[in-house]
Amino acid sequence: MRLLQKFAIVFTIGTVSYAIRWFYIGRLYRSRRKFVKNELVVITGATSGIGLALADELVSRNCHLVLGCRSLARGREIQKQLQQRIGHPDTKINIFELELTSLESVVRFVKDVNELQKPIYALVNNAGIFYTQSTLTVDGIEQTFQVNYLSHYLLTLLLLPKLKQYSGNSRIVILSSKAHQRVERFPDLELHREFEDSSSNRFRSYQYSKFSSVLFAYKLSSILANSNVSVHCVDPGNVETSIFRSFPPLSNKFLYYIQKPLRVLLIKTPREGAQGLLLAILSPNPPRFYINEHHFDKDEDYKINPRIFNPILGDTLWTLSRKLCREYLLEMV
């Protein structure tokens, strides 16, 4: 009898835990699609976290991967791992240097991609930083704003001709966050420059950079409405990645391991976090514009900051961004 009681308790706990995890994690995107034309997919931030999980999911689907990496040595390690995993050392994976704190590096990366002389099927703007100390990049721009938004803005515009060259429907996929919902003031030029370092300002900076990314995505989607290129924002939810390496409650090993049991239950793995990106890339008809973190088979516009749909703010961001990137946009014309 005691054995049955123990079994019943374990079974109940397991069932409840699974239900809780399913509620917070959502479901996996099931697709067996493989590419037939060795389509080119460009991913930023692919040496760890969601970007690496996405590359791992795509490498066996017969696509040509281009991974933008800060460290070429780390990128080559990833390239070797991916090729070994599928048993094809000749699988097309290009590793190009991409340092998002430098607009010049973005231009060099685009030139490397263009030298492949292939149209792009999908561009995935995945790389990002969170809760980092305020500092200026080599371009004199606050680093969170530049890494999370401005460099991806420049990258997207410079690769847009290659996306338009694709014979079918190509996609631009931008990693979003519910943090963008909290932004009420735009533009906030203080966050474009080095600001007073504090916990609240680090959060504000991240929220602002994600708001800018979603605002840009919506503006670009309206511009490309009659083209073969669609734009999709994906909110992956809370995912266990190295993006939290500067966040005290998680960068402290003691505090992290205290939270570990709950994090295993409530926080997504990188593979689980990549599911919305897979949907945006693989689905013949992905949800328009915004893909929700949990039940990503539906459009859920109520999760978007309503200011995103203000055309004046979209025009303002576009003008500011072009001004900051003007030298590099003209260089590539």
Tab-separated table of N, CA and C in Angstrom, residues 89-158:
chain	number	residue	atom	x	y	z
A	89	PRO	N	30.812	16.949	-43.275
A	89	PRO	CA	31.788	18.029	-43.099
A	89	PRO	C	31.717	19.090	-44.188
A	90	ASP	N	31.066	18.780	-45.300
A	90	ASP	CA	30.952	19.748	-46.396
A	90	ASP	C	29.663	20.566	-46.331
A	91	THR	N	28.886	20.383	-45.277
A	91	THR	CA	27.670	21.175	-45.115
A	91	THR	C	28.019	22.650	-45.166
A	92	LYS	N	27.228	23.407	-45.887
A	92	LYS	CA	27.553	24.816	-46.092
A	92	LYS	C	27.230	25.645	-44.845
A	93	ILE	N	28.286	26.003	-44.131
A	93	ILE	CA	28.187	26.890	-42.978
A	93	ILE	C	29.326	27.894	-43.082
A	94	ASN	N	29.000	29.154	-43.259
A	94	ASN	CA	30.011	30.202	-43.311
A	94	ASN	C	30.039	30.952	-41.990
A	95	ILE	N	31.240	31.196	-41.497
A	95	ILE	CA	31.438	31.954	-40.270
A	95	ILE	C	32.095	33.280	-40.635
A	96	PHE	N	31.405	34.374	-40.366
A	96	PHE	CA	31.955	35.699	-40.640
A	96	PHE	C	31.959	36.523	-39.351
A	97	GLU	N	32.972	37.328	-39.211
A	97	GLU	CA	33.078	38.179	-38.020
A	97	GLU	C	32.007	39.264	-38.051
A	98	LEU	N	31.362	39.464	-36.908
A	98	LEU	CA	30.350	40.519	-36.785
A	98	LEU	C	30.391	41.050	-35.364
A	99	GLU	N	30.883	42.265	-35.220
A	99	GLU	CA	30.926	42.939	-33.931
A	99	GLU	C	29.887	44.066	-33.952
A	100	LEU	N	28.803	43.863	-33.234
A	100	LEU	CA	27.668	44.792	-33.320
A	100	LEU	C	27.903	46.114	-32.606
A	101	THR	N	29.026	46.242	-31.896
A	101	THR	CA	29.378	47.536	-31.316
A	101	THR	C	30.117	48.406	-32.325
A	102	SER	N	30.201	47.947	-33.565
A	102	SER	CA	30.885	48.701	-34.617
A	102	SER	C	30.064	48.663	-35.896
A	103	LEU	N	29.623	49.821	-36.356
A	103	LEU	CA	28.861	49.887	-37.604
A	103	LEU	C	29.748	49.508	-38.791
A	104	GLU	N	31.031	49.800	-38.697
A	104	GLU	CA	31.962	49.415	-39.757
A	104	GLU	C	32.060	47.901	-39.871
A	105	SER	N	32.012	47.209	-38.730
A	105	SER	CA	32.030	45.743	-38.742
A	105	SER	C	30.782	45.194	-39.415
A	106	VAL	N	29.648	45.851	-39.215
A	106	VAL	CA	28.410	45.432	-39.879
A	106	VAL	C	28.573	45.514	-41.391
A	107	VAL	N	29.180	46.595	-41.851
A	107	VAL	CA	29.394	46.771	-43.297
A	107	VAL	C	30.315	45.683	-43.835
A	108	ARG	N	31.381	45.369	-43.106
A	108	ARG	CA	32.299	44.297	-43.550
A	108	ARG	C	31.575	42.955	-43.603
A	109	PHE	N	30.735	42.703	-42.619
A	109	PHE	CA	29.969	41.460	-42.604
A	109	PHE	C	29.056	41.372	-43.825
A	110	VAL	N	28.383	42.462	-44.152
A	110	VAL	CA	27.495	42.486	-45.322
A	110	VAL	C	28.287	42.216	-46.595
A	111	LYS	N	29.479	42.789	-46.698
A	111	LYS	CA	30.319	42.543	-47.878
A	111	LYS	C	30.689	41.055	-47.973
A	112	ASP	N	30.983	40.436	-46.827
A	112	ASP	CA	31.286	39.000	-46.817
A	112	ASP	C	30.089	38.182	-47.301
A	113	VAL	N	28.896	38.542	-46.826
A	113	VAL	CA	27.683	37.826	-47.238
A	113	VAL	C	27.429	38.033	-48.731
A	114	ASN	N	27.609	39.260	-49.206
A	114	ASN	CA	27.370	39.559	-50.617
A	114	ASN	C	28.318	38.792	-51.535
A	115	GLU	N	29.524	38.502	-51.046
A	115	GLU	CA	30.493	37.774	-51.866
A	115	GLU	C	30.072	36.327	-52.116
A	116	LEU	N	29.119	35.820	-51.335
A	116	LEU	CA	28.581	34.479	-51.583
A	116	LEU	C	27.741	34.447	-52.857
A	117	GLN	N	27.285	35.624	-53.281
A	117	GLN	CA	26.509	35.787	-54.515
A	117	GLN	C	25.267	34.894	-54.534
A	118	LYS	N	24.564	34.908	-53.424
A	118	LYS	CA	23.309	34.153	-53.311
A	118	LYS	C	22.228	35.051	-52.715
A	119	PRO	N	20.989	34.890	-53.165
A	119	PRO	CA	19.888	35.603	-52.505
A	119	PRO	C	19.694	35.054	-51.095
A	120	ILE	N	19.136	35.848	-50.229
A	120	ILE	CA	18.924	35.442	-48.832
A	120	ILE	C	17.466	35.045	-48.633
A	121	TYR	N	17.266	33.886	-48.055
A	121	TYR	CA	15.909	33.439	-47.719
A	121	TYR	C	15.436	34.028	-46.391
A	122	ALA	N	16.318	34.044	-45.389
A	122	ALA	CA	15.909	34.575	-44.085
A	122	ALA	C	17.076	35.254	-43.387
A	123	LEU	N	16.797	36.407	-42.799
A	123	LEU	CA	17.741	37.119	-41.937
A	123	LEU	C	17.167	37.090	-40.531
A	124	VAL	N	17.937	36.560	-39.577
A	124	VAL	CA	17.481	36.443	-38.194
A	124	VAL	C	18.322	37.356	-37.312
A	125	ASN	N	17.729	38.460	-36.861
A	125	ASN	CA	18.406	39.410	-35.976
A	125	ASN	C	18.204	38.957	-34.531
A	126	ASN	N	19.110	38.100	-34.082
A	126	ASN	CA	18.940	37.440	-32.794
A	126	ASN	C	19.825	37.999	-31.686
A	127	ALA	N	21.029	38.455	-32.012
A	127	ALA	CA	22.001	38.847	-30.990
A	127	ALA	C	21.484	39.992	-30.126
A	128	GLY	N	21.883	39.980	-28.860
A	128	GLY	CA	21.460	41.052	-27.968
A	128	GLY	C	22.187	41.016	-26.642
A	129	ILE	N	22.117	42.119	-25.900
A	129	ILE	CA	22.693	42.205	-24.566
A	129	ILE	C	21.645	42.757	-23.608
A	130	PHE	N	21.857	42.486	-22.315
A	130	PHE	CA	20.883	42.880	-21.292
A	130	PHE	C	21.601	43.301	-20.021
A	131	TYR	N	21.139	44.370	-19.408
A	131	TYR	CA	21.600	44.830	-18.101
A	131	TYR	C	23.116	45.041	-18.091
A	132	THR	N	23.629	45.661	-19.141
A	132	THR	CA	25.064	45.935	-19.210
A	132	THR	C	25.339	47.376	-18.799
A	133	GLN	N	26.532	47.597	-18.297
A	133	GLN	CA	26.921	48.946	-17.874
A	133	GLN	C	26.906	49.883	-19.064
A	134	SER	N	26.427	51.094	-18.823
A	134	SER	CA	26.348	52.069	-19.901
A	134	SER	C	27.743	52.486	-20.340
A	135	THR	N	27.994	52.353	-21.631
A	135	THR	CA	29.259	52.779	-22.207
A	135	THR	C	29.042	53.079	-23.682
A	136	LEU	N	29.945	53.849	-24.251
A	136	LEU	CA	29.812	54.208	-25.655
A	136	LEU	C	30.584	53.228	-26.535
A	137	THR	N	30.034	52.947	-27.705
A	137	THR	CA	30.723	52.108	-28.688
A	137	THR	C	31.758	52.952	-29.429
A	138	VAL	N	32.473	52.330	-30.345
A	138	VAL	CA	33.448	53.067	-31.163
A	138	VAL	C	32.760	54.118	-32.024
A	139	ASP	N	31.453	53.979	-32.207
A	139	ASP	CA	30.688	54.951	-32.998
A	139	ASP	C	30.123	56.073	-32.143
A	140	GLY	N	30.403	56.062	-30.822
A	140	GLY	CA	29.911	57.101	-29.942
A	140	GLY	C	28.447	56.965	-29.586
A	141	ILE	N	27.929	55.734	-29.659
A	141	ILE	CA	26.517	55.461	-29.378
A	141	ILE	C	26.434	54.510	-28.190
A	142	GLU	N	25.425	54.656	-27.361
A	142	GLU	CA	25.274	53.796	-26.194
A	142	GLU	C	25.163	52.348	-26.657
A	143	GLN	N	25.901	51.449	-25.979
A	143	GLN	CA	26.084	50.103	-26.514
A	143	GLN	C	24.807	49.259	-26.560
A	144	THR	N	23.934	49.357	-25.562
A	144	THR	CA	22.709	48.546	-25.593
A	144	THR	C	21.831	48.946	-26.761
A	145	PHE	N	21.714	50.259	-26.995
A	145	PHE	CA	20.917	50.762	-28.114
A	145	PHE	C	21.510	50.307	-29.448
A	146	GLN	N	22.839	50.350	-29.542
A	146	GLN	CA	23.466	49.979	-30.813
A	146	GLN	C	23.436	48.471	-31.059
A	147	VAL	N	23.795	47.672	-30.052
A	147	VAL	CA	23.862	46.223	-30.247
A	147	VAL	C	22.477	45.637	-30.489
A	148	ASN	N	21.511	46.034	-29.664
A	148	ASN	CA	20.177	45.440	-29.760
A	148	ASN	C	19.361	45.981	-30.921
A	149	TYR	N	19.629	47.228	-31.307
A	149	TYR	CA	18.789	47.806	-32.364
A	149	TYR	C	19.577	48.363	-33.554
A	150	LEU	N	20.390	49.400	-33.332
A	150	LEU	CA	20.897	50.187	-34.458
A	150	LEU	C	21.742	49.372	-35.436
A	151	SER	N	22.628	48.528	-34.931
A	151	SER	CA	23.451	47.718	-35.837
A	151	SER	C	22.601	46.745	-36.636
A	152	HIS	N	21.537	46.217	-36.011
A	152	HIS	CA	20.622	45.339	-36.742
A	152	HIS	C	19.801	46.125	-37.766
A	153	TYR	N	19.482	47.365	-37.447
A	153	TYR	CA	18.809	48.241	-38.426
A	153	TYR	C	19.682	48.373	-39.672
A	154	LEU	N	20.963	48.722	-39.470
A	154	LEU	CA	21.879	48.885	-40.596
A	154	LEU	C	22.052	47.568	-41.346
A	155	LEU	N	22.244	46.491	-40.624
A	155	LEU	CA	22.407	45.176	-41.243
A	155	LEU	C	21.208	44.823	-42.118
A	156	THR	N	20.022	45.066	-41.609
A	156	THR	CA	18.802	44.721	-42.346
A	156	THR	C	18.684	45.522	-43.631
A	157	LEU	N	18.920	46.827	-43.547
A	157	LEU	CA	18.802	47.652	-44.757
A	157	LEU	C	19.848	47.273	-45.800
A	158	LEU	N	21.061	46.960	-45.351
A	158	LEU	CA	22.117	46.623	-46.305
A	158	LEU	C	21.913	45.258	-46.953
